[in-house]
Amino acid sequence: MTPTWLPALTELLGPNQVSVEADTLAIHGTDKWFAANTPKAVVFAESTADVSATLRFATENNIPVTPRGSGVGYVGGCVPLNGGIALSLARMNQILELNPADGLAIVQPGVITGDLQNAAAQLGWFYPPDPASLKECSLGGNLATNAGGPRCLKYGVTRHYVLGLEAVLMDGTILRAGGRCHKNKTGFDLIGLFVGSEGLLGIITEATLRLIPHPPLRAMLSASFDTFAEAAHAVQQILGSGHLPSALEITDRFTLQAARNYIGDTVPTGNAHLLIEIDGQPDAVPLEIAALQTLLQSLNALTISAAIGDLACEAFWKLRREFSYSLRATGLIKLNEDVVVPRGKLVELVTFAENLQAESGFPVACFGHAGDGNIHVNIMVPDMNDPDQRDRAEIALDRLFHHVLSLGGAITGEHGVGLAKKRWFPEAISPGAMDVHQRLKSALDPNNLLNPGKFVTPISE
Amino acid sequence: MTPTWLPALTELLGPNQVSVEADTLAIHGTDKWFAANTPKAVVFAESTADVSATLRFATENNIPVTPRGSGVGYVGGCVPLNGGIALSLARMNQILELNPADGLAIVQPGVITGDLQNAAAQLGWFYPPDPASLKECSLGGNLATNAGGPRCLKYGVTRHYVLGLEAVLMDGTILRAGGRCHKNKTGFDLIGLFVGSEGLLGIITEATLRLIPHPPLRAMLSASFDTFAEAAHAVQQILGSGHLPSALEITDRFTLQAARNYIGDTVPTGNAHLLIEIDGQPDAVPLEIAALQTLLQSLNALTISAAIGDLACEAFWKLRREFSYSLRATGLIKLNEDVVVPRGKLVELVTFAENLQAESGFPVACFGHAGDGNIHVNIMVPDMNDPDQRDRAEIALDRLFHHVLSLGGAITGEHGVGLAKKRWFPEAISPGAMDVHQRLKSALDPNNLLNPGKFVTPISE
């Protein structure tokens, strides 16, 4: 049913920027997770003024607005649960400036993450955050979820690269925070407030991102171990001897076995696998690789192989990605939970996951960013439309999240809360923190119109 | 005059934790800046419960509360402008845990920054933030101001090292945010909200800080140039050729001359000086130093000398600190403004400072963290009690801040706004950002009792 406000909205923005076409509505009602809800209309913003006008219009007419970037999130964060307007930032996709002298890039939210990385690299500069979906995800989505990736271990998450931003509040207020400076202590951290707020506090329409000098060379080691515990021990020993790799990725037995079934013999032997990436100066990197190789030998690695330079490293990363594809190739649905535990609890988490597999009857595959304890625990379900399986999957998820929290862990390291983890959010934060969440939501979106139905509502609701 | 509420407060906390002794009141009325105002009472908190009880009591009795750590700030941030209670966190000075396996330290706010660094280093771990006052400043103050230092260039500011915190709101609510995980996307960034809020939103009573592997070796180069422009050009060339030093410190002609007057011939010749620190693996560091040395030679450095290892590096840093002492030795009062400009504007800033010297009649000395454009501009005033000089100093500061803002810069990079920069705060942020500041203050401290008189007031005021 066409909403009564459609003509006025179309008049405001022009017919080219508003759609109620069925296919368009459907596409903008979901992401890579299960949930879906069709919006009443999709707005394609082409400027900050468009975003502000849309939000002002929506406030006046009491219409919910759910912003979205590329729609490749894993937690249903951009599902317009209460209908209303799905506000797409995809057309605002320009790199406005790339400035090595100031060490920054200014981007619109629709820029694809990998495109910025490539553009910066061509000038010898580096934008480190590297979510797995970097070829299709947009920086706006990265900002909304404070996206991570393997390289966070050395380089930090998206938030650490935001020098400035422009955002629009639900009432249409446009604000700028930060700017072109690499340090700025002028007032409260509004950047941190909007980055990672999953579209619940405001919509980011422009960001000034910090670039750093591109390390001239990178190299990797691929090592396998007889047990997960030995691989986790190696993680601690590498860090404990003064190395800070750019990535430290671990993979468990189940995933390796799936990979062997999928791609065959190129997968190393053993029941656990470690991928170590370092980067730095051309003379230094091979020396550090040699030192790490010696260390891994002393830690009973079954196999060790090295890759020096971009091309060889990409082959190693390709193998790592195949691990993920091989899980899909099982034909099972992969409930990918990006939980985090304190680094010292890695073995406890994976032991728990093995028990959960026995207990739930579902295969459980673990791999991820060992250096920061951020392990993707994948519960593999044959058919989520089968009510019995779905119920059992929910019970398994309950068990997983409760256990993670009991280890001092977090329910999400990089995907966000969205809808997928909404149920566990109140348990995952302290009552005082929930109180502050509600106060912040009330302060910036008192009528609960911006991305409603997610993990926080204003106090009045 | 003894406040009417004193007996009840003393009863609440015990006589050992409340003082109205004149000397104690005076000490807790000021910091390293000029402003001072005597509080009615000083509370020495010994636990989170003490902080919560004090704030609840103060809310019930409408008493302003101004928190403080070591009291060594540069902007009057902990001056209790409206009297009331000065709440000292100095007695909460325990390192509660130091855990390499989890890569973290849990600290109370009164721990001295350098003490944590030393304790971590003894275990081979590293807490990078290094404000110049690290031997006397406390981590609570570092958190309140989001403290920086030379090593921010490579390692980031205090906020990037906070994994979790406990904080108390003005109404006594205790909350925990984050925790022991190195990645955590559970909800809004409450850590960022409190870190850097200068005691206006809540009081941090415990922090879980990220530690990283201690780089086994560091080394430095000291280089001098004929002109500041050449030194600034070298900064860009170093970064542009793929080096990311842990520090890149620049010093101008005036400061060098003062140092020559003060300590004599050990100060290198030339009109600008660059200090470059790198760190990393033992085999790698000497090779990178050699590469940088070659680069500096090609950039017309007048003198270059190298230091390898902690002991030799400390001698270089000592020389750098002497530059600062030599400014004090001029007998002039040093108005130290930690402004920031986009890195490409370094030369424009220092040229402006030279003109300001001619125009104002006051010497102006510049040195600081060139890599992130954070330059300490010191306006040197003979007598701030002389009304004419004071007026002229204020005019010079006005000129400086306006110019910095016109270059796209920031009025403070690491000291904070406090009282010292309050006058320029509204100009330094956008109207929309001011609006959000007021909404946040209203949401968390609606009665304006927490550190009142500073740069933000609630909407109702």
mmCIF file of C-alpha atoms in Angstrom, chain A residues 138-407:
data_model
loop_
_atom_site.group_PDB
_atom_site.id
_atom_site.type_symbol
_atom_site.label_atom_id
_atom_site.label_comp_id
_atom_site.label_asym_id
_atom_site.label_seq_id
_atom_site.Cartn_x
_atom_site.Cartn_y
_atom_site.Cartn_z
ATOM 1 C CA SER A 138 30.990 0.417 2.140
ATOM 2 C CA LEU A 139 32.822 2.708 4.508
ATOM 3 C CA GLY A 140 29.492 3.969 5.860
ATOM 4 C CA GLY A 141 28.673 0.445 6.994
ATOM 5 C CA ASN A 142 32.199 0.072 8.409
ATOM 6 C CA LEU A 143 31.673 3.271 10.376
ATOM 7 C CA ALA A 144 28.242 2.187 11.611
ATOM 8 C CA THR A 145 29.590 -1.123 12.924
ATOM 9 C CA ASN A 146 33.145 -0.004 13.785
ATOM 10 C CA ALA A 147 34.354 -2.751 11.463
ATOM 11 C CA GLY A 148 37.472 -4.755 12.193
ATOM 12 C CA GLY A 149 39.285 -7.526 10.371
ATOM 13 C CA PRO A 150 42.524 -9.501 10.760
ATOM 14 C CA ARG A 151 44.809 -6.477 10.806
ATOM 15 C CA CYS A 152 43.176 -4.931 13.900
ATOM 16 C CA LEU A 153 45.735 -6.735 16.040
ATOM 17 C CA LYS A 154 48.457 -4.303 15.019
ATOM 18 C CA TYR A 155 46.448 -1.485 13.496
ATOM 19 C CA GLY A 156 43.206 -1.155 15.451
ATOM 20 C CA VAL A 157 39.592 -0.914 14.331
ATOM 21 C CA THR A 158 37.774 1.553 12.058
ATOM 22 C CA ARG A 159 37.183 4.056 14.878
ATOM 23 C CA HIS A 160 40.937 4.563 15.260
ATOM 24 C CA TYR A 161 41.112 5.871 11.698
ATOM 25 C CA VAL A 162 38.395 8.514 11.888
ATOM 26 C CA LEU A 163 39.769 12.035 12.219
ATOM 27 C CA GLY A 164 36.540 13.814 11.440
ATOM 28 C CA LEU A 165 32.992 13.258 10.321
ATOM 29 C CA GLU A 166 29.800 14.926 9.272
ATOM 30 C CA ALA A 167 26.591 13.433 10.646
ATOM 31 C CA VAL A 168 22.897 14.223 10.559
ATOM 32 C CA LEU A 169 20.622 13.774 13.577
ATOM 33 C CA MET A 170 17.027 12.524 13.283
ATOM 34 C CA ASP A 171 15.707 16.088 13.564
ATOM 35 C CA GLY A 172 17.794 17.083 10.548
ATOM 36 C CA THR A 173 20.592 18.832 12.464
ATOM 37 C CA ILE A 174 23.864 18.585 10.541
ATOM 38 C CA LEU A 175 27.031 18.523 12.607
ATOM 39 C CA ARG A 176 30.741 18.218 12.018
ATOM 40 C CA ALA A 177 33.061 16.652 14.570
ATOM 41 C CA GLY A 178 36.848 16.515 14.468
ATOM 42 C CA GLY A 179 38.488 17.511 11.224
ATOM 43 C CA ARG A 180 41.816 17.214 9.416
ATOM 44 C CA CYS A 181 44.006 16.953 12.509
ATOM 45 C CA HIS A 182 45.663 13.752 13.700
ATOM 46 C CA LYS A 183 45.121 14.751 17.309
ATOM 47 C CA ASN A 184 42.164 16.691 18.601
ATOM 48 C CA LYS A 185 40.993 17.083 22.184
ATOM 49 C CA THR A 186 38.336 19.729 21.485
ATOM 50 C CA GLY A 187 35.407 18.595 23.622
ATOM 51 C CA PHE A 188 33.678 15.226 23.911
ATOM 52 C CA ASP A 189 34.393 12.334 21.554
ATOM 53 C CA LEU A 190 31.498 12.777 19.145
ATOM 54 C CA ILE A 191 33.362 10.678 16.590
ATOM 55 C CA GLY A 192 33.350 7.686 18.910
ATOM 56 C CA LEU A 193 29.697 8.335 19.679
ATOM 57 C CA PHE A 194 28.552 8.017 16.061
ATOM 58 C CA VAL A 195 31.085 5.413 14.898
ATOM 59 C CA GLY A 196 29.716 2.035 15.944
ATOM 60 C CA SER A 197 26.254 3.372 16.807
ATOM 61 C CA GLU A 198 24.702 1.176 14.082
ATOM 62 C CA GLY A 199 22.571 3.988 12.715
ATOM 63 C CA LEU A 200 20.690 4.516 15.984
ATOM 64 C CA LEU A 201 22.041 7.961 16.891
ATOM 65 C CA GLY A 202 22.678 9.704 13.585
ATOM 66 C CA ILE A 203 23.654 9.136 9.963
ATOM 67 C CA ILE A 204 27.268 9.704 8.927
ATOM 68 C CA THR A 205 27.371 11.555 5.607
ATOM 69 C CA GLU A 206 31.116 12.175 5.282
ATOM 70 C CA ALA A 207 34.253 10.969 7.015
ATOM 71 C CA THR A 208 37.828 12.168 7.157
ATOM 72 C CA LEU A 209 39.944 9.047 7.528
ATOM 73 C CA ARG A 210 43.527 8.793 8.717
ATOM 74 C CA LEU A 211 46.042 7.229 6.348
ATOM 75 C CA ILE A 212 49.444 5.958 7.404
ATOM 76 C CA PRO A 213 52.593 5.262 5.369
ATOM 77 C CA HIS A 214 52.195 1.987 3.501
ATOM 78 C CA PRO A 215 54.612 -0.609 4.887
ATOM 79 C CA PRO A 216 56.858 -1.386 1.910
ATOM 80 C CA LEU A 217 56.864 -5.159 2.409
ATOM 81 C CA ARG A 218 54.737 -7.812 4.011
ATOM 82 C CA ALA A 219 55.316 -11.495 4.588
ATOM 83 C CA MET A 220 53.493 -14.439 6.110
ATOM 84 C CA LEU A 221 53.991 -17.770 7.772
ATOM 85 C CA SER A 222 51.536 -20.636 7.554
ATOM 86 C CA ALA A 223 51.997 -23.177 10.354
ATOM 87 C CA SER A 224 50.041 -26.204 11.468
ATOM 88 C CA PHE A 225 49.923 -27.916 14.839
ATOM 89 C CA ASP A 226 48.729 -31.196 16.243
ATOM 90 C CA THR A 227 46.340 -29.509 18.687
ATOM 91 C CA PHE A 228 44.448 -26.228 18.961
ATOM 92 C CA ALA A 229 46.038 -25.724 22.380
ATOM 93 C CA GLU A 230 49.511 -25.781 20.811
ATOM 94 C CA ALA A 231 48.464 -23.218 18.207
ATOM 95 C CA ALA A 232 46.957 -20.975 20.897
ATOM 96 C CA HIS A 233 50.147 -21.362 22.948
ATOM 97 C CA ALA A 234 52.147 -20.262 19.892
ATOM 98 C CA VAL A 235 49.997 -17.106 19.676
ATOM 99 C CA GLN A 236 50.990 -16.209 23.237
ATOM 100 C CA GLN A 237 54.664 -17.019 22.653
ATOM 101 C CA ILE A 238 54.843 -14.904 19.491
ATOM 102 C CA LEU A 239 53.387 -11.870 21.299
ATOM 103 C CA GLY A 240 55.346 -12.618 24.464
ATOM 104 C CA SER A 241 58.654 -12.454 22.610
ATOM 105 C CA GLY A 242 58.088 -8.922 21.375
ATOM 106 C CA HIS A 243 56.518 -9.517 17.960
ATOM 107 C CA LEU A 244 53.395 -7.603 16.985
ATOM 108 C CA PRO A 245 52.189 -9.259 13.768
ATOM 109 C CA SER A 246 49.691 -7.418 11.575
ATOM 110 C CA ALA A 247 47.551 -10.579 11.706
ATOM 111 C CA LEU A 248 47.440 -13.802 13.733
ATOM 112 C CA GLU A 249 44.682 -16.051 12.408
ATOM 113 C CA ILE A 250 43.774 -19.400 13.888
ATOM 114 C CA THR A 251 41.681 -22.236 12.406
ATOM 115 C CA ASP A 252 40.289 -25.323 14.138
ATOM 116 C CA ARG A 253 40.113 -29.005 13.199
ATOM 117 C CA PHE A 254 36.560 -28.986 11.881
ATOM 118 C CA THR A 255 37.243 -26.134 9.494
ATOM 119 C CA LEU A 256 40.477 -27.740 8.271
ATOM 120 C CA GLN A 257 38.663 -31.001 7.613
ATOM 121 C CA ALA A 258 35.942 -29.217 5.674
ATOM 122 C CA ALA A 259 38.678 -27.501 3.663
ATOM 123 C CA ARG A 260 40.347 -30.826 2.899
ATOM 124 C CA ASN A 261 37.046 -32.177 1.625
ATOM 125 C CA TYR A 262 36.568 -29.060 -0.467
ATOM 126 C CA ILE A 263 39.970 -28.229 -1.924
ATOM 127 C CA GLY A 264 42.064 -31.295 -1.091
ATOM 128 C CA ASP A 265 45.751 -31.658 -0.394
ATOM 129 C CA THR A 266 46.874 -28.041 -0.381
ATOM 130 C CA VAL A 267 45.501 -27.792 3.163
ATOM 131 C CA PRO A 268 48.313 -28.436 5.681
ATOM 132 C CA THR A 269 48.142 -31.504 7.920
ATOM 133 C CA GLY A 270 47.347 -31.148 11.623
ATOM 134 C CA ASN A 271 44.369 -30.206 13.735
ATOM 135 C CA ALA A 272 44.990 -26.489 14.042
ATOM 136 C CA HIS A 273 46.431 -23.871 11.743
ATOM 137 C CA LEU A 274 48.028 -20.499 12.310
ATOM 138 C CA LEU A 275 48.523 -17.728 9.785
ATOM 139 C CA ILE A 276 50.961 -14.991 10.787
ATOM 140 C CA GLU A 277 51.385 -11.791 8.808
ATOM 141 C CA ILE A 278 54.017 -9.156 9.468
ATOM 142 C CA ASP A 279 54.853 -5.977 7.607
ATOM 143 C CA GLY A 280 57.556 -3.354 7.676
ATOM 144 C CA GLN A 281 60.790 -2.294 6.014
ATOM 145 C CA PRO A 282 62.165 -4.434 3.146
ATOM 146 C CA ASP A 283 65.386 -5.383 4.950
ATOM 147 C CA ALA A 284 63.671 -6.120 8.234
ATOM 148 C CA VAL A 285 60.736 -8.301 7.223
ATOM 149 C CA PRO A 286 62.730 -11.380 6.047
ATOM 150 C CA LEU A 287 64.759 -11.286 9.273
ATOM 151 C CA GLU A 288 61.632 -11.236 11.421
ATOM 152 C CA ILE A 289 60.126 -14.063 9.375
ATOM 153 C CA ALA A 290 63.259 -16.119 10.028
ATOM 154 C CA ALA A 291 63.085 -15.394 13.758
ATOM 155 C CA LEU A 292 59.403 -16.374 13.868
ATOM 156 C CA GLN A 293 60.143 -19.536 11.900
ATOM 157 C CA THR A 294 62.737 -20.570 14.496
ATOM 158 C CA LEU A 295 60.263 -19.806 17.259
ATOM 159 C CA LEU A 296 57.513 -21.894 15.624
ATOM 160 C CA GLN A 297 59.905 -24.824 15.173
ATOM 161 C CA SER A 298 60.661 -24.738 18.891
ATOM 162 C CA LEU A 299 56.911 -24.820 19.549
ATOM 163 C CA ASN A 300 56.386 -28.112 17.696
ATOM 164 C CA ALA A 301 54.786 -26.808 14.534
ATOM 165 C CA LEU A 302 54.087 -29.745 12.213
ATOM 166 C CA THR A 303 54.491 -27.732 9.020
ATOM 167 C CA ILE A 304 55.747 -24.195 8.382
ATOM 168 C CA SER A 305 55.809 -22.356 5.100
ATOM 169 C CA ALA A 306 56.675 -18.761 4.327
ATOM 170 C CA ALA A 307 55.480 -16.180 1.831
ATOM 171 C CA ILE A 308 57.351 -12.940 1.129
ATOM 172 C CA GLY A 309 55.725 -10.115 -0.783
ATOM 173 C CA ASP A 310 52.176 -9.231 -1.808
ATOM 174 C CA LEU A 311 51.678 -11.934 -4.414
ATOM 175 C CA ALA A 312 52.788 -14.822 -2.228
ATOM 176 C CA CYS A 313 50.849 -13.422 0.752
ATOM 177 C CA GLU A 314 47.682 -13.156 -1.284
ATOM 178 C CA ALA A 315 47.946 -16.877 -2.065
ATOM 179 C CA PHE A 316 48.055 -17.580 1.690
ATOM 180 C CA TRP A 317 45.054 -15.330 2.319
ATOM 181 C CA LYS A 318 43.251 -17.047 -0.552
ATOM 182 C CA LEU A 319 43.768 -20.366 1.215
ATOM 183 C CA ARG A 320 42.400 -18.787 4.397
ATOM 184 C CA ARG A 321 39.305 -17.601 2.528
ATOM 185 C CA GLU A 322 38.861 -21.086 1.074
ATOM 186 C CA PHE A 323 38.476 -22.300 4.651
ATOM 187 C CA SER A 324 35.419 -20.110 4.877
ATOM 188 C CA TYR A 325 34.057 -21.158 1.469
ATOM 189 C CA SER A 326 34.558 -24.825 2.373
ATOM 190 C CA LEU A 327 32.160 -24.360 5.273
ATOM 191 C CA ARG A 328 29.548 -23.041 2.867
ATOM 192 C CA ALA A 329 30.287 -25.998 0.583
ATOM 193 C CA THR A 330 29.088 -28.359 3.323
ATOM 194 C CA GLY A 331 25.615 -27.187 2.288
ATOM 195 C CA LEU A 332 24.885 -26.261 5.895
ATOM 196 C CA ILE A 333 23.749 -22.824 7.010
ATOM 197 C CA LYS A 334 26.555 -21.067 8.815
ATOM 198 C CA LEU A 335 25.489 -19.091 11.900
ATOM 199 C CA ASN A 336 28.641 -16.994 12.090
ATOM 200 C CA GLU A 337 29.000 -15.497 15.577
ATOM 201 C CA ASP A 338 31.904 -13.081 15.976
ATOM 202 C CA VAL A 339 32.411 -13.590 19.691
ATOM 203 C CA VAL A 340 35.461 -12.376 21.588
ATOM 204 C CA VAL A 341 37.161 -13.774 24.672
ATOM 205 C CA PRO A 342 40.135 -12.506 26.666
ATOM 206 C CA ARG A 343 43.133 -13.840 24.716
ATOM 207 C CA GLY A 344 44.120 -16.204 27.544
ATOM 208 C CA LYS A 345 40.762 -17.998 27.165
ATOM 209 C CA LEU A 346 41.116 -19.099 23.518
ATOM 210 C CA VAL A 347 41.562 -22.775 24.350
ATOM 211 C CA GLU A 348 38.626 -22.729 26.763
ATOM 212 C CA LEU A 349 36.416 -21.251 24.057
ATOM 213 C CA VAL A 350 37.333 -23.858 21.465
ATOM 214 C CA THR A 351 37.008 -26.719 23.971
ATOM 215 C CA PHE A 352 33.545 -25.407 24.756
ATOM 216 C CA ALA A 353 32.735 -25.253 21.036
ATOM 217 C CA GLU A 354 33.759 -28.912 20.646
ATOM 218 C CA ASN A 355 31.465 -29.872 23.508
ATOM 219 C CA LEU A 356 28.679 -27.774 22.035
ATOM 220 C CA GLN A 357 29.002 -29.759 18.834
ATOM 221 C CA ALA A 358 28.521 -33.041 20.709
ATOM 222 C CA GLU A 359 25.682 -31.606 22.772
ATOM 223 C CA SER A 360 23.697 -29.823 20.053
ATOM 224 C CA GLY A 361 24.235 -32.283 17.241
ATOM 225 C CA PHE A 362 25.282 -29.391 14.965
ATOM 226 C CA PRO A 363 28.816 -29.149 13.634
ATOM 227 C CA VAL A 364 30.667 -26.151 15.108
ATOM 228 C CA ALA A 365 33.590 -24.566 13.256
ATOM 229 C CA CYS A 366 35.929 -22.007 14.804
ATOM 230 C CA PHE A 367 38.400 -19.706 13.112
ATOM 231 C CA GLY A 368 39.403 -16.124 13.388
ATOM 232 C CA HIS A 369 41.543 -13.378 14.792
ATOM 233 C CA ALA A 370 43.436 -15.179 17.558
ATOM 234 C CA GLY A 371 45.616 -12.203 18.456
ATOM 235 C CA ASP A 372 42.676 -10.263 19.789
ATOM 236 C CA GLY A 373 40.651 -13.253 20.950
ATOM 237 C CA ASN A 374 38.016 -12.564 18.298
ATOM 238 C CA ILE A 375 36.971 -16.033 17.098
ATOM 239 C CA HIS A 376 34.208 -16.645 14.606
ATOM 240 C CA VAL A 377 32.232 -19.534 16.023
ATOM 241 C CA ASN A 378 30.117 -21.015 13.237
ATOM 242 C CA ILE A 379 27.198 -23.224 14.232
ATOM 243 C CA MET A 380 26.318 -25.225 11.138
ATOM 244 C CA VAL A 381 22.587 -25.862 10.750
ATOM 245 C CA PRO A 382 21.072 -27.923 7.910
ATOM 246 C CA ASP A 383 17.743 -26.078 7.676
ATOM 247 C CA MET A 384 16.801 -22.945 9.586
ATOM 248 C CA ASN A 385 13.219 -23.168 8.258
ATOM 249 C CA ASP A 386 12.739 -26.417 10.156
ATOM 250 C CA PRO A 387 11.194 -25.296 13.475
ATOM 251 C CA ASP A 388 12.892 -28.044 15.479
ATOM 252 C CA GLN A 389 16.341 -27.252 14.086
ATOM 253 C CA ARG A 390 15.724 -23.571 14.528
ATOM 254 C CA ASP A 391 14.801 -24.073 18.187
ATOM 255 C CA ARG A 392 17.861 -26.234 18.774
ATOM 256 C CA ALA A 393 20.035 -23.643 17.053
ATOM 257 C CA GLU A 394 18.662 -20.927 19.330
ATOM 258 C CA ILE A 395 19.453 -23.067 22.359
ATOM 259 C CA ALA A 396 22.986 -23.647 21.079
ATOM 260 C CA LEU A 397 23.414 -19.883 20.543
ATOM 261 C CA ASP A 398 22.128 -19.238 24.050
ATOM 262 C CA ARG A 399 24.676 -21.661 25.446
ATOM 263 C CA LEU A 400 27.453 -20.100 23.376
ATOM 264 C CA PHE A 401 26.746 -16.492 24.361
ATOM 265 C CA HIS A 402 26.276 -17.345 28.026
ATOM 266 C CA HIS A 403 29.569 -19.195 28.049
ATOM 267 C CA VAL A 404 31.388 -16.399 26.261
ATOM 268 C CA LEU A 405 30.051 -13.870 28.786
ATOM 269 C CA SER A 406 31.051 -16.171 31.666
ATOM 270 C CA LEU A 407 34.630 -16.122 30.305
#
